[in-house]
Short mmCIF file of N, CA, C and O in Angstrom, two decimals:
data_model
loop_
_atom_site.label_atom_id
_atom_site.label_comp_id
_atom_site.label_asym_id
_atom_site.label_seq_id
_atom_site.Cartn_x
_atom_site.Cartn_y
_atom_site.Cartn_z
N PHE A 1 -14.38 0.83 1.48
CA PHE A 1 -13.13 0.15 1.13
C PHE A 1 -12.17 1.13 0.47
O PHE A 1 -12.57 1.97 -0.32
N ILE A 2 -10.88 0.95 0.77
CA ILE A 2 -9.84 1.67 0.06
C ILE A 2 -9.65 1.00 -1.30
O ILE A 2 -9.55 1.64 -2.33
N TYR A 3 -9.58 -0.32 -1.27
CA TYR A 3 -9.62 -1.13 -2.49
C TYR A 3 -10.15 -2.50 -2.11
O TYR A 3 -10.14 -2.90 -0.95
N GLU A 4 -10.65 -3.22 -3.13
CA GLU A 4 -11.17 -4.56 -2.90
C GLU A 4 -10.25 -5.58 -3.55
O GLU A 4 -9.48 -5.26 -4.47
N LYS A 5 -10.32 -6.81 -3.06
CA LYS A 5 -9.52 -7.91 -3.59
C LYS A 5 -9.63 -7.91 -5.11
O LYS A 5 -10.70 -7.72 -5.66
N GLY A 6 -8.51 -8.09 -5.78
CA GLY A 6 -8.49 -8.11 -7.24
C GLY A 6 -8.14 -6.77 -7.87
O GLY A 6 -7.88 -6.69 -9.06
N PHE A 7 -8.11 -5.71 -7.06
CA PHE A 7 -7.73 -4.37 -7.53
C PHE A 7 -6.32 -4.46 -8.11
O PHE A 7 -5.46 -5.11 -7.56
N ASP A 8 -6.07 -3.80 -9.24
CA ASP A 8 -4.77 -3.99 -9.90
C ASP A 8 -3.97 -2.71 -10.13
O ASP A 8 -3.04 -2.70 -10.92
N LYS A 9 -4.29 -1.63 -9.43
CA LYS A 9 -3.48 -0.42 -9.56
C LYS A 9 -2.30 -0.49 -8.60
O LYS A 9 -2.31 -1.22 -7.63
N ASP A 10 -1.28 0.33 -8.90
CA ASP A 10 -0.06 0.36 -8.09
C ASP A 10 -0.10 1.56 -7.16
O ASP A 10 0.17 2.68 -7.59
N PHE A 11 -0.41 1.31 -5.90
CA PHE A 11 -0.45 2.39 -4.92
C PHE A 11 0.27 1.97 -3.65
O PHE A 11 0.23 0.81 -3.25
N PHE A 12 0.91 2.95 -3.03
CA PHE A 12 1.57 2.79 -1.74
C PHE A 12 0.85 3.72 -0.78
O PHE A 12 0.63 4.89 -1.09
N TYR A 13 0.45 3.22 0.37
CA TYR A 13 -0.37 3.97 1.32
C TYR A 13 0.37 4.15 2.65
O TYR A 13 0.96 3.19 3.15
N ILE A 14 0.30 5.35 3.21
CA ILE A 14 0.80 5.62 4.55
C ILE A 14 -0.38 6.16 5.35
O ILE A 14 -1.07 7.09 4.90
N ILE A 15 -0.61 5.59 6.52
CA ILE A 15 -1.76 5.99 7.34
C ILE A 15 -1.34 7.16 8.23
O ILE A 15 -0.51 7.01 9.12
N ALA A 16 -1.92 8.32 7.97
CA ALA A 16 -1.64 9.51 8.78
C ALA A 16 -2.52 9.54 10.03
O ALA A 16 -2.13 10.07 11.06
N LYS A 17 -3.70 8.93 9.92
CA LYS A 17 -4.62 8.88 11.06
C LYS A 17 -5.54 7.68 10.90
O LYS A 17 -6.00 7.40 9.80
N GLY A 18 -5.77 6.95 11.97
CA GLY A 18 -6.74 5.87 11.97
C GLY A 18 -6.14 4.49 11.81
O GLY A 18 -4.94 4.28 11.98
N LYS A 19 -7.02 3.54 11.45
CA LYS A 19 -6.64 2.14 11.28
C LYS A 19 -7.21 1.62 9.96
O LYS A 19 -8.30 2.00 9.56
N VAL A 20 -6.47 0.71 9.35
CA VAL A 20 -6.90 0.04 8.12
C VAL A 20 -6.77 -1.46 8.32
O VAL A 20 -5.72 -1.93 8.77
N ASN A 21 -7.81 -2.19 7.99
CA ASN A 21 -7.80 -3.65 8.09
C ASN A 21 -7.67 -4.27 6.71
O ASN A 21 -8.32 -3.83 5.76
N LEU A 22 -6.81 -5.31 6.62
CA LEU A 22 -6.78 -6.14 5.42
C LEU A 22 -7.74 -7.29 5.66
O LEU A 22 -7.68 -7.97 6.69
N ILE A 23 -8.65 -7.49 4.71
CA ILE A 23 -9.73 -8.46 4.86
C ILE A 23 -9.56 -9.58 3.84
O ILE A 23 -9.38 -9.31 2.65
N SER A 24 -9.66 -10.83 4.31
CA SER A 24 -9.54 -11.99 3.42
C SER A 24 -10.84 -12.20 2.65
O SER A 24 -11.86 -11.56 2.92
N LYS A 25 -10.79 -13.12 1.70
CA LYS A 25 -12.01 -13.42 0.92
C LYS A 25 -13.11 -14.01 1.81
O LYS A 25 -14.27 -13.98 1.45
N ASN A 26 -12.75 -14.50 2.99
CA ASN A 26 -13.73 -15.04 3.94
C ASN A 26 -14.20 -13.98 4.94
O ASN A 26 -14.78 -14.32 5.97
N ASN A 27 -13.88 -12.70 4.63
CA ASN A 27 -14.24 -11.56 5.49
C ASN A 27 -13.62 -11.62 6.88
O ASN A 27 -14.20 -11.15 7.84
N LYS A 28 -12.41 -12.18 6.98
CA LYS A 28 -11.68 -12.20 8.24
C LYS A 28 -10.56 -11.16 8.17
O LYS A 28 -9.92 -10.99 7.13
N ILE A 29 -10.32 -10.48 9.29
CA ILE A 29 -9.22 -9.52 9.35
C ILE A 29 -7.91 -10.29 9.47
O ILE A 29 -7.71 -11.06 10.41
N VAL A 30 -7.02 -10.10 8.49
CA VAL A 30 -5.73 -10.80 8.51
C VAL A 30 -4.60 -9.91 9.02
O VAL A 30 -3.57 -10.41 9.46
N LYS A 31 -4.81 -8.59 8.97
CA LYS A 31 -3.80 -7.64 9.45
C LYS A 31 -4.47 -6.30 9.68
O LYS A 31 -5.37 -5.92 8.95
N THR A 32 -4.03 -5.62 10.74
CA THR A 32 -4.50 -4.25 11.00
C THR A 32 -3.29 -3.33 11.00
O THR A 32 -2.29 -3.60 11.68
N TYR A 33 -3.38 -2.27 10.21
CA TYR A 33 -2.34 -1.25 10.16
C TYR A 33 -2.81 -0.04 10.96
O TYR A 33 -3.98 0.32 10.92
N HIS A 34 -1.87 0.61 11.66
CA HIS A 34 -2.17 1.75 12.51
C HIS A 34 -1.47 3.01 12.00
O HIS A 34 -0.72 2.95 11.03
N GLN A 35 -1.69 4.11 12.71
CA GLN A 35 -1.11 5.39 12.33
C GLN A 35 0.39 5.27 12.07
O GLN A 35 1.12 4.66 12.82
N TRP A 36 0.82 5.83 10.97
CA TRP A 36 2.19 5.91 10.45
C TRP A 36 2.73 4.58 9.95
O TRP A 36 3.90 4.48 9.59
N GLU A 37 1.90 3.55 9.89
CA GLU A 37 2.31 2.33 9.21
C GLU A 37 1.93 2.47 7.73
O GLU A 37 1.14 3.32 7.36
N SER A 38 2.50 1.60 6.91
CA SER A 38 2.25 1.67 5.47
C SER A 38 1.95 0.30 4.90
O SER A 38 2.28 -0.72 5.50
N PHE A 39 1.33 0.30 3.73
CA PHE A 39 1.05 -0.94 3.02
C PHE A 39 0.97 -0.64 1.53
O PHE A 39 0.85 0.50 1.11
N GLY A 40 1.08 -1.71 0.71
CA GLY A 40 1.05 -1.55 -0.73
C GLY A 40 2.42 -1.30 -1.35
O GLY A 40 2.54 -1.09 -2.55
N HIS A 41 3.46 -1.36 -0.54
CA HIS A 41 4.80 -1.03 -1.02
C HIS A 41 5.36 -2.04 -2.01
O HIS A 41 6.17 -1.69 -2.85
N MET A 42 4.93 -3.28 -1.94
CA MET A 42 5.49 -4.32 -2.81
C MET A 42 5.30 -3.98 -4.28
O MET A 42 6.19 -4.22 -5.10
N SER A 43 4.15 -3.39 -4.63
CA SER A 43 3.90 -3.09 -6.04
C SER A 43 4.85 -2.03 -6.58
O SER A 43 5.16 -2.03 -7.76
N LEU A 44 5.34 -1.15 -5.72
CA LEU A 44 6.25 -0.09 -6.18
C LEU A 44 7.72 -0.46 -6.04
O LEU A 44 8.52 -0.19 -6.92
N PHE A 45 8.08 -1.09 -4.93
CA PHE A 45 9.48 -1.31 -4.63
C PHE A 45 10.04 -2.64 -5.13
O PHE A 45 11.24 -2.81 -5.19
N CYS A 46 9.19 -3.57 -5.48
CA CYS A 46 9.67 -4.90 -5.84
C CYS A 46 9.28 -5.31 -7.26
O CYS A 46 9.17 -6.50 -7.56
N ASN A 47 9.03 -4.31 -8.11
CA ASN A 47 8.66 -4.59 -9.50
C ASN A 47 7.48 -5.55 -9.61
O ASN A 47 7.46 -6.44 -10.44
N MET A 48 6.50 -5.38 -8.74
CA MET A 48 5.29 -6.22 -8.78
C MET A 48 4.11 -5.39 -9.29
O MET A 48 3.00 -5.54 -8.86
N THR A 49 4.38 -4.50 -10.23
CA THR A 49 3.32 -3.65 -10.76
C THR A 49 2.29 -4.49 -11.50
O THR A 49 2.58 -5.54 -12.05
N ASN A 50 1.08 -4.02 -11.47
CA ASN A 50 -0.07 -4.66 -12.12
C ASN A 50 -0.40 -6.05 -11.56
O ASN A 50 -1.01 -6.85 -12.22
N GLN A 51 0.04 -6.32 -10.34
CA GLN A 51 -0.37 -7.54 -9.64
C GLN A 51 -1.72 -7.27 -8.98
O GLN A 51 -1.95 -6.19 -8.47
N LYS A 52 -2.58 -8.23 -8.98
CA LYS A 52 -3.88 -8.07 -8.33
C LYS A 52 -3.72 -8.18 -6.81
O LYS A 52 -2.94 -8.99 -6.33
N MET A 53 -4.45 -7.32 -6.08
CA MET A 53 -4.38 -7.34 -4.63
C MET A 53 -4.98 -8.64 -4.10
O MET A 53 -6.02 -9.09 -4.55
N LYS A 54 -4.31 -9.23 -3.12
CA LYS A 54 -4.73 -10.49 -2.52
C LYS A 54 -5.86 -10.30 -1.51
O LYS A 54 -6.68 -11.18 -1.32
N TYR A 55 -5.88 -9.13 -0.85
CA TYR A 55 -6.88 -8.84 0.17
C TYR A 55 -7.58 -7.52 -0.14
O TYR A 55 -7.10 -6.74 -0.96
N SER A 56 -8.67 -7.28 0.54
CA SER A 56 -9.32 -5.97 0.50
C SER A 56 -8.77 -5.13 1.64
O SER A 56 -8.39 -5.67 2.67
N ALA A 57 -8.73 -3.81 1.45
CA ALA A 57 -8.29 -2.89 2.50
C ALA A 57 -9.48 -2.02 2.88
O ALA A 57 -10.09 -1.38 2.02
N GLN A 58 -9.82 -2.04 4.17
CA GLN A 58 -11.01 -1.34 4.64
C GLN A 58 -10.66 -0.44 5.83
O GLN A 58 -9.94 -0.85 6.73
N CYS A 59 -11.19 0.79 5.78
CA CYS A 59 -11.00 1.73 6.88
C CYS A 59 -11.77 1.27 8.10
O CYS A 59 -12.88 0.74 7.98
N GLU A 60 -11.18 1.48 9.27
CA GLU A 60 -11.89 1.27 10.52
C GLU A 60 -12.11 2.66 11.12
O GLU A 60 -11.21 3.25 11.71
N GLY A 61 -13.28 3.21 10.91
CA GLY A 61 -13.57 4.58 11.35
C GLY A 61 -12.98 5.58 10.39
O GLY A 61 -12.78 5.30 9.21
N ASP A 62 -12.71 6.79 10.90
CA ASP A 62 -12.13 7.85 10.07
C ASP A 62 -10.65 7.59 9.84
O ASP A 62 -9.91 7.32 10.79
N VAL A 63 -10.23 7.70 8.59
CA VAL A 63 -8.84 7.43 8.23
C VAL A 63 -8.36 8.53 7.27
O VAL A 63 -9.09 8.94 6.38
N ILE A 64 -7.12 8.97 7.47
CA ILE A 64 -6.46 9.88 6.53
C ILE A 64 -5.24 9.14 5.99
O ILE A 64 -4.43 8.62 6.78
N LEU A 65 -5.11 9.09 4.67
CA LEU A 65 -4.02 8.37 4.02
C LEU A 65 -3.20 9.31 3.14
O LEU A 65 -3.75 10.22 2.52
N TYR A 66 -1.90 9.04 3.08
CA TYR A 66 -1.05 9.60 2.03
C TYR A 66 -0.94 8.49 0.99
O TYR A 66 -0.71 7.33 1.34
N VAL A 67 -1.10 8.83 -0.28
CA VAL A 67 -1.10 7.82 -1.34
C VAL A 67 -0.10 8.22 -2.42
O VAL A 67 -0.11 9.34 -2.90
N LEU A 68 0.75 7.27 -2.78
CA LEU A 68 1.70 7.46 -3.87
C LEU A 68 1.37 6.43 -4.94
O LEU A 68 1.31 5.24 -4.65
N ASP A 69 1.12 6.91 -6.16
CA ASP A 69 0.79 5.96 -7.23
C ASP A 69 2.02 5.63 -8.06
O ASP A 69 3.02 6.33 -8.05
N GLY A 70 1.93 4.50 -8.77
CA GLY A 70 3.06 4.00 -9.55
C GLY A 70 3.50 4.95 -10.65
O GLY A 70 4.68 5.01 -10.99
N GLU A 71 2.58 5.70 -11.22
CA GLU A 71 2.93 6.62 -12.30
C GLU A 71 3.82 7.76 -11.82
O GLU A 71 4.63 8.28 -12.57
N ASN A 72 3.66 8.18 -10.57
CA ASN A 72 4.44 9.29 -10.04
C ASN A 72 5.63 8.85 -9.21
O ASN A 72 6.38 9.68 -8.71
N PHE A 73 5.81 7.55 -9.06
CA PHE A 73 6.93 7.02 -8.30
C PHE A 73 8.10 6.83 -9.24
O PHE A 73 7.97 6.26 -10.32
N GLN A 74 9.26 7.30 -8.85
CA GLN A 74 10.45 7.13 -9.68
C GLN A 74 11.57 6.53 -8.86
O GLN A 74 11.83 6.96 -7.74
N LYS A 75 12.22 5.53 -9.44
CA LYS A 75 13.42 4.99 -8.82
C LYS A 75 14.61 5.74 -9.39
O LYS A 75 14.67 5.98 -10.59
N LYS A 76 15.54 6.09 -8.55
CA LYS A 76 16.75 6.76 -9.01
C LYS A 76 17.96 5.96 -8.54
O LYS A 76 17.98 5.45 -7.44
N LYS A 77 18.91 5.89 -9.41
CA LYS A 77 20.14 5.19 -9.07
C LYS A 77 21.21 6.24 -8.82
O LYS A 77 21.40 7.15 -9.61
N CYS A 78 21.90 6.09 -7.73
CA CYS A 78 22.95 7.03 -7.37
C CYS A 78 24.29 6.28 -7.32
O CYS A 78 24.42 5.29 -6.61
N ILE A 79 25.22 6.74 -8.12
CA ILE A 79 26.54 6.13 -8.14
C ILE A 79 27.54 7.19 -7.69
O ILE A 79 27.61 8.27 -8.27
N GLN A 80 28.28 6.85 -6.68
CA GLN A 80 29.28 7.77 -6.16
C GLN A 80 30.67 7.33 -6.65
O GLN A 80 31.05 6.19 -6.47
N GLU A 81 31.35 8.27 -7.26
CA GLU A 81 32.70 7.96 -7.70
C GLU A 81 33.67 8.21 -6.56
O GLU A 81 33.60 9.21 -5.87
N ILE A 82 34.55 7.27 -6.36
CA ILE A 82 35.57 7.41 -5.33
C ILE A 82 36.89 7.69 -6.02
O ILE A 82 37.31 6.95 -6.91
N SER A 83 37.53 8.79 -5.62
CA SER A 83 38.80 9.10 -6.25
C SER A 83 39.92 9.15 -5.25
O SER A 83 39.77 9.14 -4.10
#
């Protein structure tokens, strides 16, 4: 498993290779992510930090992930002045 249901860290994942399945509490696949798709973005982009994961994420075979954690993620505001 990448993480199990109830996991509460803030991570954003991008799949560089392979497939990842989201698994319900009844062990049913509810979504499959493929190469270059991403998941976990809500915790970083929507101020949903420290929310418990609703599903488990499990690799299907060999998987390579890029992972961005909440501590290293920074939002920046850009304001352009028009003159």
